Coordinates of N, CA and C and ligand atoms in Angstrom, one line a residue:
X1 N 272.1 200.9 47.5 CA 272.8 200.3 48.7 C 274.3 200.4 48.5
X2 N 275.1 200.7 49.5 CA 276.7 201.1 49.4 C 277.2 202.2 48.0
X3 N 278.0 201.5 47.7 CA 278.8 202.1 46.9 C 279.6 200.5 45.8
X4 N 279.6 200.9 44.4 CA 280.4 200.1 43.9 C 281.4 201.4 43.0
X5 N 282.5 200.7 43.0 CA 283.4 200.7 41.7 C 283.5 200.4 40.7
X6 N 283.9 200.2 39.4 CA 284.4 200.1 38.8 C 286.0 200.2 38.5
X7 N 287.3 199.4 38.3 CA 287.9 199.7 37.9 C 288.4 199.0 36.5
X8 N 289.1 199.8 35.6 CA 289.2 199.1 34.2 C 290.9 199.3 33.9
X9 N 291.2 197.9 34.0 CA 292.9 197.5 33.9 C 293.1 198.0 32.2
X10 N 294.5 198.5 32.3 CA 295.1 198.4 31.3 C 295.9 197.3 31.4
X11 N 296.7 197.0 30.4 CA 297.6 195.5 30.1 C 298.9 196.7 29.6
X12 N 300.0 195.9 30.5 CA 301.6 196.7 30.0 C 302.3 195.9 30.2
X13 N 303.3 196.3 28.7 CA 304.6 195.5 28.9 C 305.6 195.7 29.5
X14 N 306.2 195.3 30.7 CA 307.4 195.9 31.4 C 308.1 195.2 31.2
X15 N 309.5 196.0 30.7 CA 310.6 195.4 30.4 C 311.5 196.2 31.3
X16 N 312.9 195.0 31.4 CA 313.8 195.6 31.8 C 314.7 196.7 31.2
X17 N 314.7 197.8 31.9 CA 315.8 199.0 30.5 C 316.9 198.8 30.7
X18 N 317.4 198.1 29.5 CA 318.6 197.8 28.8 C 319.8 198.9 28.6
X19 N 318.9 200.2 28.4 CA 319.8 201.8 28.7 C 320.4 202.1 30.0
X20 N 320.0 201.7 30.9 CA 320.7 202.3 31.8 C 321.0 200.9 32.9
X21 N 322.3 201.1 33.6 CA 323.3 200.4 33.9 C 322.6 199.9 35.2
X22 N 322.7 198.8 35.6 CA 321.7 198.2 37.0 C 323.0 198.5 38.0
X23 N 322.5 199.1 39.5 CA 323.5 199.3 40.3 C 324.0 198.5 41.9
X24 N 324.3 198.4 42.3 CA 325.0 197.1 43.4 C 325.4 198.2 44.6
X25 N 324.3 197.4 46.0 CA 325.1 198.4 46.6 C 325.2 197.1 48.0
X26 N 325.6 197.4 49.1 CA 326.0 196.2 50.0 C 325.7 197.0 51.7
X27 N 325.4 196.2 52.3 CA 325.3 196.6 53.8 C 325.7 195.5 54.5
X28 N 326.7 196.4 55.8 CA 326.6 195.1 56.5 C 325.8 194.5 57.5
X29 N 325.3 193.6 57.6 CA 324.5 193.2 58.5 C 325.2 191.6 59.4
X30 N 326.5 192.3 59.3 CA 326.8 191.3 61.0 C 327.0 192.1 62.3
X31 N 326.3 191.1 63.2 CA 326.4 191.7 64.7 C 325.0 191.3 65.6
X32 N 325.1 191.0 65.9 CA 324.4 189.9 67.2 C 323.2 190.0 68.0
X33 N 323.6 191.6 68.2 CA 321.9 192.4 68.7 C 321.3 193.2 67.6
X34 N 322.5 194.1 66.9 CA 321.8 194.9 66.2 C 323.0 194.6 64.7
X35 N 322.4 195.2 63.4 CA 323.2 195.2 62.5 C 324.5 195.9 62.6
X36 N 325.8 195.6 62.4 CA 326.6 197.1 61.9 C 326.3 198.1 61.1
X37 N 325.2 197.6 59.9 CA 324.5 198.6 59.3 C 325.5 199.6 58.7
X38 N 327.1 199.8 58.1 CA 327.5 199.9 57.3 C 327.3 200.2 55.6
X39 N 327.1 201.4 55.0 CA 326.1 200.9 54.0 C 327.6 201.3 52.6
X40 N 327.2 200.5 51.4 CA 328.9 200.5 50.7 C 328.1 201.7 50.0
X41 N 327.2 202.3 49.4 CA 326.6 203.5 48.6 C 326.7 202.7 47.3
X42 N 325.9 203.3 46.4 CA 325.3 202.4 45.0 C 327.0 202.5 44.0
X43 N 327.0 201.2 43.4 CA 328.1 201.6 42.8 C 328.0 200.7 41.1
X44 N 328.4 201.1 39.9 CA 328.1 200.6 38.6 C 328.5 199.3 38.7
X45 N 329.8 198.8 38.9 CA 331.1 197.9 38.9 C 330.7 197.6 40.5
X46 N 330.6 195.9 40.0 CA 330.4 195.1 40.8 C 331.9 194.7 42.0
X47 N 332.8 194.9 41.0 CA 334.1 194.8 41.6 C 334.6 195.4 42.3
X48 N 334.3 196.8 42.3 CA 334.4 198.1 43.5 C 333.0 198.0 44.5
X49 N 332.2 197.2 45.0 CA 331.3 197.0 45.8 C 332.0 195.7 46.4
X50 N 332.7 195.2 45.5 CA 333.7 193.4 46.1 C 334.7 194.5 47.0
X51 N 335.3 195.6 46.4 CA 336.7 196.4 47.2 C 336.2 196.8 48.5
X52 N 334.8 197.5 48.8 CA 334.8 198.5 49.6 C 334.0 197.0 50.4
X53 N 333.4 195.9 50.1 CA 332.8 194.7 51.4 C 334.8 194.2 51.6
X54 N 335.0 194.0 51.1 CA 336.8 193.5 51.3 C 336.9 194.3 52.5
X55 N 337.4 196.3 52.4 CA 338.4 196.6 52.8 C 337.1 196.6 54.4
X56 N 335.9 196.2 54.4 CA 335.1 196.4 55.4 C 335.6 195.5 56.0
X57 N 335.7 194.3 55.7 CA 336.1 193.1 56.2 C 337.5 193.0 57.0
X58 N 338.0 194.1 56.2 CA 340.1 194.0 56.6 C 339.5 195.2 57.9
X59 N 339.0 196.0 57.6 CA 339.1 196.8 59.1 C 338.2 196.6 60.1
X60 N 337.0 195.7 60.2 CA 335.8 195.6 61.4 C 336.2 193.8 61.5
X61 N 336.8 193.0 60.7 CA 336.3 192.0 60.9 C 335.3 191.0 60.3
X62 N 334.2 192.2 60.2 CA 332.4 191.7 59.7 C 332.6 190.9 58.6
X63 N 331.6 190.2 58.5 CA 331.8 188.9 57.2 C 330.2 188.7 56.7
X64 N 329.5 189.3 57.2 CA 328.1 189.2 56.6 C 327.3 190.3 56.1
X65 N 326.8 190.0 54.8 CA 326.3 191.1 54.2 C 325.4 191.4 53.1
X66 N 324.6 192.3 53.4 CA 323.2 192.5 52.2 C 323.4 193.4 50.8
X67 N 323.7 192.0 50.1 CA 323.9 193.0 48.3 C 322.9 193.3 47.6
X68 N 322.5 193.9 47.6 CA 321.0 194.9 46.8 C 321.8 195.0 45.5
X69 N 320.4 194.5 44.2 CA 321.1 194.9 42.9 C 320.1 195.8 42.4
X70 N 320.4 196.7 41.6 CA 318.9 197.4 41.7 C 319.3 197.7 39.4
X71 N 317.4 197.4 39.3 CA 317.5 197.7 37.4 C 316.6 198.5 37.5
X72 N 316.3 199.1 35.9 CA 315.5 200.3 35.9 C 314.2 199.4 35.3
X73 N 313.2 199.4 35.1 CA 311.9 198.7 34.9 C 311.1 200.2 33.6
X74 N 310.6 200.1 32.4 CA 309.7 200.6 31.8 C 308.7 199.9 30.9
X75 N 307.5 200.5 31.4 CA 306.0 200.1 31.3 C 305.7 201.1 29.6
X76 N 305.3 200.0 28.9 CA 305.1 200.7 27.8 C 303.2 200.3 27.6
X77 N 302.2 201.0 28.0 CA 301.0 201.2 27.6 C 300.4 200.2 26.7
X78 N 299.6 199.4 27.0 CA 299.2 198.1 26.1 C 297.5 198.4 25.9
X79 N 297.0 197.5 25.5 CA 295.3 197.3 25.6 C 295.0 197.5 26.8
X80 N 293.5 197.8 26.8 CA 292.3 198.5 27.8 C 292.0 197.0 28.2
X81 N 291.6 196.6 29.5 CA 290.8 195.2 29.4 C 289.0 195.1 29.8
Ligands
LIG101 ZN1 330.3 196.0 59.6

């Protein structure tokens, strides 16, 4: 009768990788009907993603906005369960 499965989990450790640098990027999302949708492009330095939401702010106005931080994630192979 039907169909079963089986599936059999592994167990992994994910850690955050510490090698490579987490990146920050920003959009803007002020505006009323739709977003301005401005996007800053991924940047190392948090402080040049602070420059380019600034000089957004000195030429549109806009004051609201989505900061994405992004890290690298590695799964290292554990027990069968
Ligand atoms: Zn904008």
């Amino acid at each position: 009768m039907g169909t079963s499965k089986t599936f059999r989990f592994r167990n992994y450790d994910i850690r955050t990788d510490d090698t490579a640098e987490p990146t920050y990027s920003a959009e803007c999302v002020t505006g009323d009907d739709a977003d301005c949708g401005a996007r800053s492009g991924e940047e190392v330095e948090r402080d040049k993603l602070n420059k380019w939401i600034a000089e957004h702010v000195r030429d549109t106005g806009h004051e609201r906005f989505r900061v994405t931080t992004a890290n690298y994630a590695v799964a290292t192979p554990g027990e069968w369960q």
